[in-house]
PDB file of C-alpha atoms in Angstrom:
ATOM      1  CA  MET A   1     -10.745 -10.039 -13.380  1.00  0.00           C
ATOM      2  CA  PRO A   2     -13.229 -10.780 -10.671  1.00  0.00           C
ATOM      3  CA  PRO A   3     -13.456  -8.464  -7.868  1.00  0.00           C
ATOM      4  CA  VAL A   4     -11.361  -9.043  -4.801  1.00  0.00           C
ATOM      5  CA  SER A   5     -14.109  -8.947  -2.120  1.00  0.00           C
ATOM      6  CA  PRO A   6     -13.187  -8.472   1.695  1.00  0.00           C
ATOM      7  CA  SER A   7     -14.446 -11.771   2.132  1.00  0.00           C
ATOM      8  CA  VAL A   8     -11.898 -13.235   0.122  1.00  0.00           C
ATOM      9  CA  PHE A   9      -9.418 -11.505   1.631  1.00  0.00           C
ATOM     10  CA  ARG A  10     -10.513 -12.803   5.006  1.00  0.00           C
ATOM     11  CA  ARG A  11     -10.499 -16.420   3.551  1.00  0.00           C
ATOM     12  CA  CYS A  12      -7.124 -16.189   1.958  1.00  0.00           C
ATOM     13  CA  ALA A  13      -5.665 -14.038   4.743  1.00  0.00           C
ATOM     14  CA  GLY A  14      -2.540 -16.083   6.152  1.00  0.00           C
ATOM     15  CA  GLY A  15      -2.852 -18.863   3.401  1.00  0.00           C
ATOM     16  CA  ALA A  16      -0.455 -20.919   1.597  1.00  0.00           C
ATOM     17  CA  PHE A  17       0.496 -19.325  -1.824  1.00  0.00           C
ATOM     18  CA  ARG A  18      -0.586 -21.416  -4.956  1.00  0.00           C
ATOM     19  CA  PRO A  19       2.068 -23.751  -6.742  1.00  0.00           C
ATOM     20  CA  GLY A  20       4.630 -21.172  -8.298  1.00  0.00           C
ATOM     21  CA  THR A  21       3.140 -18.171  -6.923  1.00  0.00           C
ATOM     22  CA  ARG A  22       6.094 -17.884  -4.154  1.00  0.00           C
ATOM     23  CA  ALA A  23       8.781 -18.061  -7.046  1.00  0.00           C
ATOM     24  CA  LEU A  24       6.774 -15.325  -9.196  1.00  0.00           C
ATOM     25  CA  VAL A  25       6.816 -13.022  -6.264  1.00  0.00           C
ATOM     26  CA  LEU A  26      10.576 -13.500  -6.158  1.00  0.00           C
ATOM     27  CA  LEU A  27      11.107 -12.931  -9.503  1.00  0.00           C
ATOM     28  CA  CYS A  28       8.754  -9.617  -9.724  1.00  0.00           C
ATOM     29  CA  SER A  29      10.565  -8.330  -6.576  1.00  0.00           C
ATOM     30  CA  LEU A  30      14.182  -8.789  -7.631  1.00  0.00           C
ATOM     31  CA  THR A  31      13.090  -7.592 -11.575  1.00  0.00           C
ATOM     32  CA  ILE A  32      11.843  -4.105  -9.902  1.00  0.00           C
ATOM     33  CA  ALA A  33      14.855  -4.123  -7.592  1.00  0.00           C
ATOM     34  CA  LEU A  34      17.775  -5.221  -9.354  1.00  0.00           C
ATOM     35  CA  GLY A  35      16.372  -3.915 -12.724  1.00  0.00           C
ATOM     36  CA  LEU A  36      16.510  -0.169 -11.620  1.00  0.00           C
ATOM     37  CA  VAL A  37      20.174  -0.970 -10.361  1.00  0.00           C
ATOM     38  CA  ALA A  38      21.005  -2.372 -14.108  1.00  0.00           C
ATOM     39  CA  ASP A  39      19.304   0.572 -15.511  1.00  0.00           C
ATOM     40  CA  GLN A  40      20.923   3.138 -13.599  1.00  0.00           C
ATOM     41  CA  TRP A  41      24.900   1.321 -13.767  1.00  0.00           C
ATOM     42  CA  GLY A  42      24.579  -1.228 -16.448  1.00  0.00           C
ATOM     43  CA  GLY A  43      25.737   0.613 -19.279  1.00  0.00           C
ATOM     44  CA  PRO A  44      24.070   2.032 -22.472  1.00  0.00           C
ATOM     45  CA  TRP A  45      22.455  -0.898 -23.327  1.00  0.00           C
ATOM     46  CA  ALA A  46      21.082  -1.690 -19.875  1.00  0.00           C
ATOM     47  CA  PRO A  47      17.443   0.031 -20.468  1.00  0.00           C
ATOM     48  CA  ALA A  48      16.796  -1.871 -23.608  1.00  0.00           C
ATOM     49  CA  LEU A  49      18.077  -5.266 -22.091  1.00  0.00           C
ATOM     50  CA  VAL A  50      15.992  -4.631 -18.848  1.00  0.00           C
ATOM     51  CA  SER A  51      12.908  -3.628 -20.985  1.00  0.00           C
ATOM     52  CA  LEU A  52      12.950  -6.763 -22.978  1.00  0.00           C
ATOM     53  CA  TRP A  53      13.255  -8.814 -19.737  1.00  0.00           C
ATOM     54  CA  VAL A  54      10.381  -6.759 -17.844  1.00  0.00           C
ATOM     55  CA  TRP A  55       8.010  -7.439 -21.063  1.00  0.00           C
ATOM     56  CA  GLY A  56       9.251 -11.002 -21.377  1.00  0.00           C
ATOM     57  CA  CYS A  57       7.814 -11.530 -17.564  1.00  0.00           C
ATOM     58  CA  LEU A  58       4.573 -10.516 -18.344  1.00  0.00           C
ATOM     59  CA  PRO A  59       3.077 -13.433 -20.208  1.00  0.00           C
ATOM     60  CA  LEU A  60       4.103 -15.402 -16.869  1.00  0.00           C
ATOM     61  CA  LEU A  61       2.284 -13.174 -14.842  1.00  0.00           C
ATOM     62  CA  PHE A  62      -0.941 -13.493 -17.279  1.00  0.00           C
ATOM     63  CA  ARG A  63      -0.641 -17.311 -17.594  1.00  0.00           C
ATOM     64  CA  HIS A  64      -0.015 -17.953 -13.910  1.00  0.00           C
ATOM     65  CA  SER A  65      -3.044 -15.572 -13.222  1.00  0.00           C
ATOM     66  CA  PRO A  66      -5.857 -16.085 -15.894  1.00  0.00           C
ATOM     67  CA  HIS A  67      -8.560 -14.766 -13.668  1.00  0.00           C
ATOM     68  CA  GLU A  68      -6.736 -11.439 -13.070  1.00  0.00           C
ATOM     69  CA  ALA A  69      -5.612 -11.054 -16.599  1.00  0.00           C
ATOM     70  CA  ARG A  70      -8.192  -8.206 -17.346  1.00  0.00           C
ATOM     71  CA  GLY A  71      -7.197  -6.258 -14.222  1.00  0.00           C
ATOM     72  CA  LEU A  72      -3.581  -6.597 -15.135  1.00  0.00           C
ATOM     73  CA  LEU A  73      -4.088  -5.373 -18.953  1.00  0.00           C
ATOM     74  CA  ALA A  74      -6.244  -2.535 -17.509  1.00  0.00           C
ATOM     75  CA  CYS A  75      -3.619  -1.796 -15.118  1.00  0.00           C
ATOM     76  CA  LEU A  76      -0.955  -1.606 -18.002  1.00  0.00           C
ATOM     77  CA  CYS A  77      -3.124   0.560 -20.308  1.00  0.00           C
ATOM     78  CA  ILE A  78      -3.783   3.100 -17.421  1.00  0.00           C
ATOM     79  CA  ALA A  79      -0.340   3.384 -16.115  1.00  0.00           C
ATOM     80  CA  THR A  80       0.937   3.960 -19.560  1.00  0.00           C
ATOM     81  CA  LEU A  81      -1.497   7.045 -20.078  1.00  0.00           C
ATOM     82  CA  GLY A  82      -0.899   7.928 -16.461  1.00  0.00           C
ATOM     83  CA  GLU A  83       2.876   8.165 -16.666  1.00  0.00           C
ATOM     84  CA  GLY A  84       2.518  10.453 -19.930  1.00  0.00           C
ATOM     85  CA  VAL A  85       0.654  12.942 -18.127  1.00  0.00           C
ATOM     86  CA  LEU A  86       2.071  13.183 -15.035  1.00  0.00           C
ATOM     87  CA  SER A  87       5.769  12.960 -16.402  1.00  0.00           C
ATOM     88  CA  LEU A  88       5.521  14.259 -19.851  1.00  0.00           C
ATOM     89  CA  VAL A  89       2.614  16.774 -19.674  1.00  0.00           C
ATOM     90  CA  TRP A  90       2.263  17.836 -15.957  1.00  0.00           C
ATOM     91  CA  GLY A  91       6.299  17.276 -15.412  1.00  0.00           C
ATOM     92  CA  LEU A  92       5.865  16.156 -11.902  1.00  0.00           C
ATOM     93  CA  TYR A  93       8.771  13.981 -12.160  1.00  0.00           C
ATOM     94  CA  ASP A  94      11.326  13.312 -14.717  1.00  0.00           C
ATOM     95  CA  TYR A  95      13.204  10.214 -15.785  1.00  0.00           C
ATOM     96  CA  ARG A  96      17.157  10.093 -16.094  1.00  0.00           C
ATOM     97  CA  GLU A  97      17.192  10.136 -19.834  1.00  0.00           C
ATOM     98  CA  GLY A  98      14.216  12.557 -19.964  1.00  0.00           C
ATOM     99  CA  THR A  99      11.814  10.260 -21.660  1.00  0.00           C
ATOM    100  CA  ILE A 100       9.697   7.140 -20.273  1.00  0.00           C
ATOM    101  CA  PRO A 101      11.670   4.055 -20.217  1.00  0.00           C
ATOM    102  CA  LEU A 102       9.857   0.862 -21.879  1.00  0.00           C
ATOM    103  CA  PHE A 103       9.964  -1.140 -18.854  1.00  0.00           C
ATOM    104  CA  VAL A 104       7.830   1.380 -17.008  1.00  0.00           C
ATOM    105  CA  PRO A 105       4.335   0.442 -17.655  1.00  0.00           C
ATOM    106  CA  PRO A 106       4.972  -3.105 -17.454  1.00  0.00           C
ATOM    107  CA  GLY A 107       6.835  -2.518 -14.189  1.00  0.00           C
ATOM    108  CA  HIS A 108       3.758  -1.227 -13.033  1.00  0.00           C
ATOM    109  CA  VAL A 109       1.635  -4.477 -13.835  1.00  0.00           C
ATOM    110  CA  MET A 110       4.574  -6.188 -11.827  1.00  0.00           C
ATOM    111  CA  LEU A 111       3.761  -3.791  -8.768  1.00  0.00           C
ATOM    112  CA  TYR A 112       0.209  -4.033  -9.121  1.00  0.00           C
ATOM    113  CA  TRP A 113       0.545  -8.097  -9.196  1.00  0.00           C
ATOM    114  CA  LEU A 114       2.909  -8.208  -6.116  1.00  0.00           C
ATOM    115  CA  GLY A 115      -0.031  -6.000  -4.366  1.00  0.00           C
ATOM    116  CA  LEU A 116      -2.499  -8.344  -5.095  1.00  0.00           C
ATOM    117  CA  GLN A 117      -0.624 -11.239  -3.648  1.00  0.00           C
ATOM    118  CA  LEU A 118       0.151  -9.171  -0.195  1.00  0.00           C
ATOM    119  CA  ALA A 119      -3.283  -7.769   0.163  1.00  0.00           C
ATOM    120  CA  PRO A 120      -4.937 -10.860   1.433  1.00  0.00           C
ATOM    121  CA  ARG A 121      -2.201 -11.527   3.741  1.00  0.00           C
ATOM    122  CA  LEU A 122      -1.829  -8.104   5.306  1.00  0.00           C
ATOM    123  CA  SER A 123      -2.916  -8.457   8.950  1.00  0.00           C
ATOM    124  CA  GLY A 124      -5.693  -6.199  10.060  1.00  0.00           C
ATOM    125  CA  GLY A 125      -2.907  -4.669  12.341  1.00  0.00           C
ATOM    126  CA  LEU A 126      -0.422  -3.801   9.965  1.00  0.00           C
ATOM    127  CA  HIS A 127      -3.028  -2.318   7.710  1.00  0.00           C
ATOM    128  CA  ARG A 128      -4.065   0.124  10.577  1.00  0.00           C
ATOM    129  CA  ALA A 129      -0.388   1.027  11.171  1.00  0.00           C
ATOM    130  CA  ILE A 130       0.210   1.569   7.337  1.00  0.00           C
ATOM    131  CA  VAL A 131      -2.582   4.160   7.450  1.00  0.00           C
ATOM    132  CA  PHE A 132      -1.770   5.836  10.978  1.00  0.00           C
ATOM    133  CA  LEU A 133       2.041   6.100   9.854  1.00  0.00           C
ATOM    134  CA  ALA A 134       0.939   7.691   6.491  1.00  0.00           C
ATOM    135  CA  LEU A 135      -1.075  10.298   8.324  1.00  0.00           C
ATOM    136  CA  ILE A 136       1.569  10.934  10.720  1.00  0.00           C
ATOM    137  CA  GLY A 137       4.587  11.275   7.791  1.00  0.00           C
ATOM    138  CA  VAL A 138       2.735  13.157   5.381  1.00  0.00           C
ATOM    139  CA  THR A 139       1.217  15.778   8.307  1.00  0.00           C
ATOM    140  CA  GLY A 140       4.989  15.853   9.295  1.00  0.00           C
ATOM    141  CA  PHE A 141       6.564  16.553   6.284  1.00  0.00           C
ATOM    142  CA  ALA A 142       3.608  19.212   5.227  1.00  0.00           C
ATOM    143  CA  LEU A 143       4.000  20.994   8.383  1.00  0.00           C
ATOM    144  CA  ALA A 144       7.793  21.414   7.736  1.00  0.00           C
ATOM    145  CA  GLY A 145       7.331  23.133   4.442  1.00  0.00           C
ATOM    146  CA  LYS A 146       8.818  19.874   2.504  1.00  0.00           C
ATOM    147  CA  ASP A 147       5.927  18.648   0.912  1.00  0.00           C
ATOM    148  CA  GLY A 148       2.752  20.694  -0.282  1.00  0.00           C
ATOM    149  CA  LEU A 149       1.212  18.190  -2.390  1.00  0.00           C
ATOM    150  CA  GLY A 150       1.172  15.206   0.390  1.00  0.00           C
ATOM    151  CA  PRO A 151      -2.050  16.446   2.230  1.00  0.00           C
ATOM    152  CA  ALA A 152      -3.975  16.120  -1.137  1.00  0.00           C
ATOM    153  CA  LEU A 153      -2.573  12.727  -1.860  1.00  0.00           C
ATOM    154  CA  LEU A 154      -3.253  11.682   1.544  1.00  0.00           C
ATOM    155  CA  LEU A 155      -6.931  12.633   1.239  1.00  0.00           C
ATOM    156  CA  ILE A 156      -7.092  10.324  -1.917  1.00  0.00           C
ATOM    157  CA  PHE A 157      -5.313   7.531  -0.116  1.00  0.00           C
ATOM    158  CA  LEU A 158      -7.594   7.813   3.007  1.00  0.00           C
ATOM    159  CA  ALA A 159     -10.586   7.911   0.658  1.00  0.00           C
ATOM    160  CA  CYS A 160      -9.778   4.817  -1.002  1.00  0.00           C
ATOM    161  CA  VAL A 161      -9.220   2.781   2.248  1.00  0.00           C
ATOM    162  CA  ARG A 162     -12.227   4.064   3.484  1.00  0.00           C
ATOM    163  CA  TRP A 163     -14.690   3.972   0.489  1.00  0.00           C
ATOM    164  CA  GLY A 164     -12.964   1.528  -2.046  1.00  0.00           C
ATOM    165  CA  PRO A 165     -13.774  -2.092  -2.244  1.00  0.00           C
ATOM    166  CA  THR A 166     -10.676  -3.419  -1.508  1.00  0.00           C
ATOM    167  CA  PRO A 167      -8.758  -1.373   1.286  1.00  0.00           C
ATOM    168  CA  ARG A 168      -5.957  -3.978   2.011  1.00  0.00           C
ATOM    169  CA  LEU A 169      -5.186  -3.779  -1.721  1.00  0.00           C
ATOM    170  CA  TYR A 170      -4.579  -0.043  -1.469  1.00  0.00           C
ATOM    171  CA  THR A 171      -2.410  -0.310   1.773  1.00  0.00           C
ATOM    172  CA  SER A 172      -0.472  -2.820   0.143  1.00  0.00           C
ATOM    173  CA  MET A 173       0.400  -0.833  -2.911  1.00  0.00           C
ATOM    174  CA  PHE A 174       0.876   2.359  -0.763  1.00  0.00           C
ATOM    175  CA  LEU A 175       3.573   0.436   1.062  1.00  0.00           C
ATOM    176  CA  LEU A 176       4.873  -1.432  -1.887  1.00  0.00           C
ATOM    177  CA  SER A 177       5.221   1.877  -4.445  1.00  0.00           C
ATOM    178  CA  LEU A 178       6.876   3.779  -1.412  1.00  0.00           C
ATOM    179  CA  LEU A 179       9.485   1.563  -1.104  1.00  0.00           C
ATOM    180  CA  MET A 180      10.045   1.508  -4.706  1.00  0.00           C
ATOM    181  CA  GLU A 181      10.078   5.252  -5.047  1.00  0.00           C
ATOM    182  CA  LEU A 182      12.774   5.504  -2.284  1.00  0.00           C
ATOM    183  CA  TRP A 183      14.884   3.061  -3.853  1.00  0.00           C
ATOM    184  CA  GLY A 184      14.284   4.579  -7.522  1.00  0.00           C
ATOM    185  CA  THR A 185      14.770   8.005  -6.422  1.00  0.00           C
ATOM    186  CA  TRP A 186      17.850   7.274  -4.291  1.00  0.00           C
ATOM    187  CA  LEU A 187      19.227   5.260  -7.512  1.00  0.00           C
ATOM    188  CA  GLY A 188      18.754   8.329  -9.598  1.00  0.00           C
ATOM    189  CA  ASN A 189      16.401   6.241 -12.180  1.00  0.00           C
ATOM    190  CA  TRP A 190      14.056   9.174 -11.941  1.00  0.00           C
ATOM    191  CA  ARG A 191      13.412  12.547 -10.079  1.00  0.00           C
ATOM    192  CA  TRP A 192      10.407  14.371  -8.637  1.00  0.00           C
ATOM    193  CA  ALA A 193      10.211  18.478  -9.213  1.00  0.00           C
ATOM    194  CA  ALA A 194      11.330  20.779  -6.759  1.00  0.00           C
ATOM    195  CA  GLN A 195       7.991  22.145  -6.934  1.00  0.00           C
ATOM    196  CA  VAL A 196       4.323  21.011  -8.171  1.00  0.00           C
ATOM    197  CA  PRO A 197       4.644  22.489 -11.494  1.00  0.00           C
ATOM    198  CA  GLY A 198       1.590  25.108 -12.196  1.00  0.00           C
ATOM    199  CA  LEU A 199       1.132  25.576  -8.458  1.00  0.00           C
ATOM    200  CA  GLY A 200       4.432  26.272  -7.005  1.00  0.00           C
ATOM    201  CA  TRP A 201       4.052  23.754  -3.658  1.00  0.00           C
ATOM    202  CA  PRO A 202       7.295  22.269  -2.308  1.00  0.00           C
ATOM    203  CA  LEU A 203       7.465  18.574  -3.298  1.00  0.00           C
ATOM    204  CA  ALA A 204       9.493  15.854  -1.898  1.00  0.00           C
ATOM    205  CA  ASN A 205      11.727  13.331  -3.666  1.00  0.00           C
ATOM    206  CA  PRO A 206       9.711  11.436  -3.264  1.00  0.00           C
ATOM    207  CA  PRO A 207       6.476  12.402  -1.746  1.00  0.00           C
ATOM    208  CA  LEU A 208       5.792   9.954   1.211  1.00  0.00           C
ATOM    209  CA  ALA A 209       2.121   9.677  -0.270  1.00  0.00           C
ATOM    210  CA  ALA A 210       3.120   8.785  -3.594  1.00  0.00           C
ATOM    211  CA  GLY A 211       1.152   5.592  -3.225  1.00  0.00           C
ATOM    212  CA  ALA A 212      -1.947   7.643  -3.778  1.00  0.00           C
ATOM    213  CA  PHE A 213      -1.506   7.588  -7.394  1.00  0.00           C
ATOM    214  CA  TYR A 214      -1.118   3.616  -7.366  1.00  0.00           C
ATOM    215  CA  CYS A 215      -4.335   3.497  -5.014  1.00  0.00           C
ATOM    216  CA  VAL A 216      -6.009   5.427  -8.009  1.00  0.00           C
ATOM    217  CA  LEU A 217      -4.358   3.081 -10.857  1.00  0.00           C
ATOM    218  CA  ASP A 218      -5.891  -0.217  -8.571  1.00  0.00           C
ATOM    219  CA  LEU A 219      -9.374   1.582  -8.580  1.00  0.00           C
ATOM    220  CA  LEU A 220      -9.680   2.034 -11.975  1.00  0.00           C
ATOM    221  CA  ALA A 221      -8.108  -1.153 -13.202  1.00  0.00           C
ATOM    222  CA  GLY A 222     -10.936  -2.519 -10.721  1.00  0.00           C
ATOM    223  CA  LEU A 223     -13.593  -0.927 -12.958  1.00  0.00           C
ATOM    224  CA  VAL A 224     -12.862  -3.866 -15.513  1.00  0.00           C
ATOM    225  CA  ARG A 225     -12.958  -6.440 -13.507  1.00  0.00           C
ATOM    226  CA  ARG A 226     -15.649  -9.240 -14.130  1.00  0.00           C
ATOM    227  CA  PRO A 227     -18.593  -9.623 -11.982  1.00  0.00           C
ATOM    228  CA  GLN A 228     -17.929 -12.432  -9.418  1.00  0.00           C
ATOM    229  CA  ALA A 229     -21.070 -14.528  -8.010  1.00  0.00           C
ATOM    230  CA  GLN A 230     -20.852 -14.085  -4.085  1.00  0.00           C
ATOM    231  CA  PRO A 231     -21.018 -17.386  -2.358  1.00  0.00           C
ATOM    232  CA  ALA A 232     -24.358 -18.275  -0.623  1.00  0.00           C
TER     233      ALA A 232
END
């Protein structure tokens, strides 16, 4: 996948979606939002049906965004590994059934793809507002003794924004992932541990800076992007 340079973001900001992109954005958004509802309340067969649906949507993303295919595939592989480490090994959070649902890795790809669509259209003011609100919210939770992991995650997020190649992608993913985390934990699809395993720090459900994990995912996925010739 070609690197999404700041100059590309400036040229695309506020621009119209490519044909079919708006419908695909709606499809991915509804799949994430309603898929979690179905998984929680749809009965014993719902997780399998949701997984089939989400995996079935992936070819649409690859076909619609062929130049992003390498990044999307890298996101799928890294997200799968990350879920195993953070949930099964570290025990930072647990899913409702105790195992990682099959729809989770491709769900990360959907969210990543949505972030790629949002980032070029994120205004500078909103970009700065997300960073400022993250700083205030995470600091407040930490001082209140509700989230000891938040400051470390916040530093990761701020470092990505400051030195990463695509700052608006990181703020977009920070926002989208927080919305998804709030929705999924409220529904009960997964729950974060009350304390950070091995450290004993208090942990919010979800941590406000959980989006930092997604920023690292984006950064790693970007390492496999194809070089892009800069315009003269």
